[in-house]
């Protein structure tokens, strides 16, 4: 019974990550269009991390995607 519960909780958390990746990408995209005070170097890194996050999301690697997207948000000051 504990194994079943663990599997269900893990599945639910994976789905939550899967559905949150697009929201994180939208947040980054919105900030990119109005970002000021972000260096060109950081802006380039943000775009790379955002693209990597989308690629990982499409591959089903949601935890890695979220990590990349969170780093992009951090650089943007979100």
Coordinates of C-alpha atoms in Angstrom, one line a residue:
X1 CA 0.0 0.0 0.0
X2 CA 2.9 2.4 0.8
X3 CA 4.5 1.7 -2.5
X4 CA 1.2 2.5 -4.3
X5 CA 0.8 5.7 -2.4
X6 CA 4.4 6.7 -3.2
X7 CA 4.0 6.0 -6.9
X8 CA 0.8 8.0 -7.0
X9 CA 2.4 11.0 -5.2
X10 CA 5.4 10.8 -7.5
X11 CA 3.1 10.7 -10.5
X12 CA 1.1 13.6 -9.3
X13 CA 4.2 15.7 -8.6
X14 CA 5.6 14.9 -12.1
X15 CA 2.3 16.1 -13.7
X16 CA 2.5 19.3 -11.6
X17 CA 6.0 19.9 -13.0
X18 CA 4.8 19.1 -16.5
X19 CA 2.0 21.6 -16.4
X20 CA 4.1 24.3 -14.7
X21 CA 6.9 24.4 -17.2
X22 CA 4.8 26.3 -19.8
X23 CA 3.7 28.8 -17.1
X24 CA 7.3 29.4 -16.2
X25 CA 8.2 29.9 -19.9
X26 CA 5.3 32.4 -20.2
X27 CA 6.6 34.3 -17.2
X28 CA 10.1 34.5 -18.6
X29 CA 8.8 35.5 -22.1
X30 CA 6.8 38.3 -20.6
X31 CA 9.7 39.6 -18.6
X32 CA 12.1 39.4 -21.6
X33 CA 9.9 41.8 -23.6
X34 CA 10.2 44.4 -20.9
X35 CA 13.5 43.6 -19.2
X36 CA 15.7 46.6 -18.4
X37 CA 18.8 46.7 -16.4
X38 CA 19.8 43.1 -17.5
X39 CA 23.2 42.9 -19.0
X40 CA 23.6 41.6 -22.6
X41 CA 25.6 38.7 -21.3
X42 CA 22.8 37.8 -18.8
X43 CA 20.1 38.3 -21.4
X44 CA 21.9 35.8 -23.7
X45 CA 22.2 33.3 -20.8
X46 CA 18.5 33.8 -20.0
X47 CA 17.5 33.0 -23.6
X48 CA 19.7 29.9 -23.6
X49 CA 18.3 28.7 -20.3
X50 CA 14.7 29.3 -21.5
X51 CA 15.3 27.4 -24.7
X52 CA 16.9 24.6 -22.8
X53 CA 14.0 24.5 -20.4
X54 CA 11.5 24.2 -23.3
X55 CA 13.6 21.4 -24.9
X56 CA 13.8 19.5 -21.7
X57 CA 10.0 19.9 -21.1
X58 CA 9.3 18.5 -24.6
X59 CA 11.6 15.5 -23.8
X60 CA 9.6 14.9 -20.6
X61 CA 12.4 15.9 -18.3
X62 CA 10.3 18.2 -16.2
X63 CA 12.5 18.5 -13.1
X64 CA 15.5 19.4 -15.3
X65 CA 13.3 21.8 -17.2
X66 CA 12.2 23.6 -14.1
X67 CA 15.7 23.9 -12.9
X68 CA 16.8 25.6 -16.1
X69 CA 13.7 27.9 -16.1
X70 CA 14.2 28.8 -12.4
X71 CA 17.8 29.8 -13.2
X72 CA 16.6 32.0 -16.1
X73 CA 14.1 33.6 -13.8
X74 CA 16.8 34.3 -11.2
X75 CA 18.9 36.1 -13.8
X76 CA 15.9 38.2 -14.8
X77 CA 15.3 39.1 -11.2
X78 CA 11.9 37.3 -11.0

